[in-house]
Short mmCIF file of C-alpha atoms in Angstrom, two decimals:
data_model
loop_
_atom_site.label_atom_id
_atom_site.label_comp_id
_atom_site.label_asym_id
_atom_site.label_seq_id
_atom_site.Cartn_x
_atom_site.Cartn_y
_atom_site.Cartn_z
CA MET M 187 -0.05 0.17 -0.03
CA GLY M 188 3.02 2.32 0.63
CA THR M 189 3.66 2.39 -3.21
CA THR M 190 0.00 3.35 -3.68
CA ILE M 191 0.41 6.75 -1.81
CA THR M 192 4.19 7.41 -3.47
CA ALA M 193 2.44 7.06 -6.93
CA LEU M 194 -0.68 9.19 -5.88
CA LEU M 195 1.84 12.08 -4.74
CA ALA M 196 3.94 11.64 -7.78
CA SER M 197 0.99 11.91 -9.99
CA ILE M 198 0.27 15.55 -8.94
CA GLY M 199 0.23 17.90 -11.79
CA GLN M 200 1.00 15.14 -14.16
CA SER M 201 -0.67 14.13 -17.44
CA LYS M 202 -3.76 12.25 -17.86
CA ALA M 203 -2.03 9.09 -18.98
CA ALA M 204 0.04 9.43 -15.50
CA LYS M 205 -3.00 10.05 -13.43
CA ARG M 206 -4.74 6.98 -15.22
CA THR M 207 -1.81 4.80 -14.39
CA VAL M 208 -1.79 5.71 -10.74
CA ILE M 209 -5.56 5.18 -10.73
CA SER M 210 -4.83 1.71 -12.21
CA HIS M 211 -2.12 0.91 -9.68
CA SER M 212 -4.09 1.88 -6.81
CA ILE M 213 -7.21 -0.18 -7.62
CA PHE M 214 -5.00 -3.12 -8.14
CA ASN M 215 -2.96 -2.73 -4.93
CA ILE M 216 -6.41 -1.94 -2.91
CA THR M 217 -8.77 -4.69 -4.29
CA GLY M 218 -5.69 -7.06 -3.96
CA ALA M 219 -5.45 -6.24 -0.14
CA ILE M 220 -9.15 -6.77 0.33
CA VAL M 221 -9.13 -9.97 -1.27
CA PHE M 222 -5.85 -11.34 0.50
CA ALA M 223 -7.41 -10.02 3.96
CA CYS M 224 -10.66 -12.24 3.24
CA LEU M 225 -8.48 -15.21 2.11
CA ILE M 226 -5.67 -15.27 4.58
CA ARG M 227 -6.68 -17.82 6.99
CA PRO M 228 -7.73 -20.48 4.60
CA PHE M 229 -4.52 -19.69 2.31
CA ALA M 230 -2.27 -20.16 5.45
CA ALA M 231 -3.92 -23.27 6.24
CA PHE M 232 -3.55 -24.59 2.92
CA ILE M 233 0.21 -23.57 2.55
CA THR M 234 0.79 -25.22 5.93
CA TYR M 235 -0.75 -28.33 4.67
CA ILE M 236 1.04 -28.87 1.58
CA SER M 237 4.44 -27.70 3.07
CA PRO M 238 6.69 -30.70 4.56
CA SER M 239 7.34 -30.96 8.46
CA GLY M 240 10.91 -30.65 10.05
CA ASN M 241 13.25 -28.06 11.39
CA GLU M 242 11.57 -24.93 11.82
CA VAL M 243 13.89 -22.97 9.78
CA ASP M 244 13.43 -25.15 6.64
CA VAL M 245 9.62 -25.20 7.17
CA ILE M 246 9.24 -21.67 7.17
CA ALA M 247 11.45 -21.09 4.38
CA ARG M 248 9.49 -23.58 2.17
CA GLN M 249 6.26 -22.06 3.46
CA ILE M 250 7.36 -18.92 1.90
CA ALA M 251 8.20 -20.27 -1.23
CA ASN M 252 5.07 -22.31 -1.57
CA ALA M 253 2.91 -19.03 -0.70
CA HIS M 254 4.78 -17.09 -3.23
CA ASN M 255 3.75 -19.06 -6.42
CA PRO M 256 0.01 -19.15 -5.79
CA LEU M 257 0.04 -15.28 -4.62
CA GLU M 258 1.55 -14.30 -7.93
CA ASN M 259 -0.75 -16.43 -10.00
CA LEU M 260 -3.62 -14.98 -8.21
CA SER M 261 -2.31 -11.45 -8.51
CA MET M 262 -2.17 -12.01 -12.37
CA GLN M 263 -5.60 -13.36 -12.60
CA GLN M 264 -6.81 -10.44 -10.71
CA LEU M 265 -5.05 -8.08 -13.17
CA ASN M 266 -6.72 -9.98 -16.05
CA ALA M 267 -9.97 -9.82 -14.79
CA MET M 268 -9.91 -6.31 -13.72
CA TYR M 269 -8.31 -5.15 -17.35
CA ASP M 270 -11.54 -6.46 -19.13
CA GLY M 271 -14.76 -4.51 -18.78
CA GLN M 272 -15.17 -2.25 -15.81
CA TYR M 273 -11.81 -1.64 -15.10
CA LYS M 274 -11.05 0.16 -18.23
CA GLN M 275 -13.87 2.46 -17.84
CA TRP M 276 -12.73 3.35 -14.00
CA THR M 277 -9.19 4.50 -15.30
CA ASP M 278 -10.67 6.32 -18.42
CA LEU M 279 -10.02 10.13 -17.74
CA SER M 280 -11.26 11.31 -20.99
CA LYS M 281 -14.85 11.84 -19.71
#
C-alpha cells in the first residue's frame, strides 16, 4: 500500500496518462489487499498443509516459497479480470 501513496503523490500535476496509471495501480493494490485479507486464514492453512514438516527454519523457508507462487498467480488473474470490462471504464479520464 505504500507504493500506492507514493504514486498518488507523484501524479500531482502530471498528464492524464500518468493519472490513469496511478488510478490503475491504486485499484489493483487496494482490491488485492482486500481479497488477501479475506482469504488469509484459508490460504495459510493450505500452505501449512502442503509444506513438509521438519526443522522450523527449513519449514518456514519452504512455506514462504510455497506461498509465493500461488500469490503471484492470483495477482495475475486479478489483473486480467480487472483489465477486462469495468476496469477500463474506471481508469478512463477522458470523460
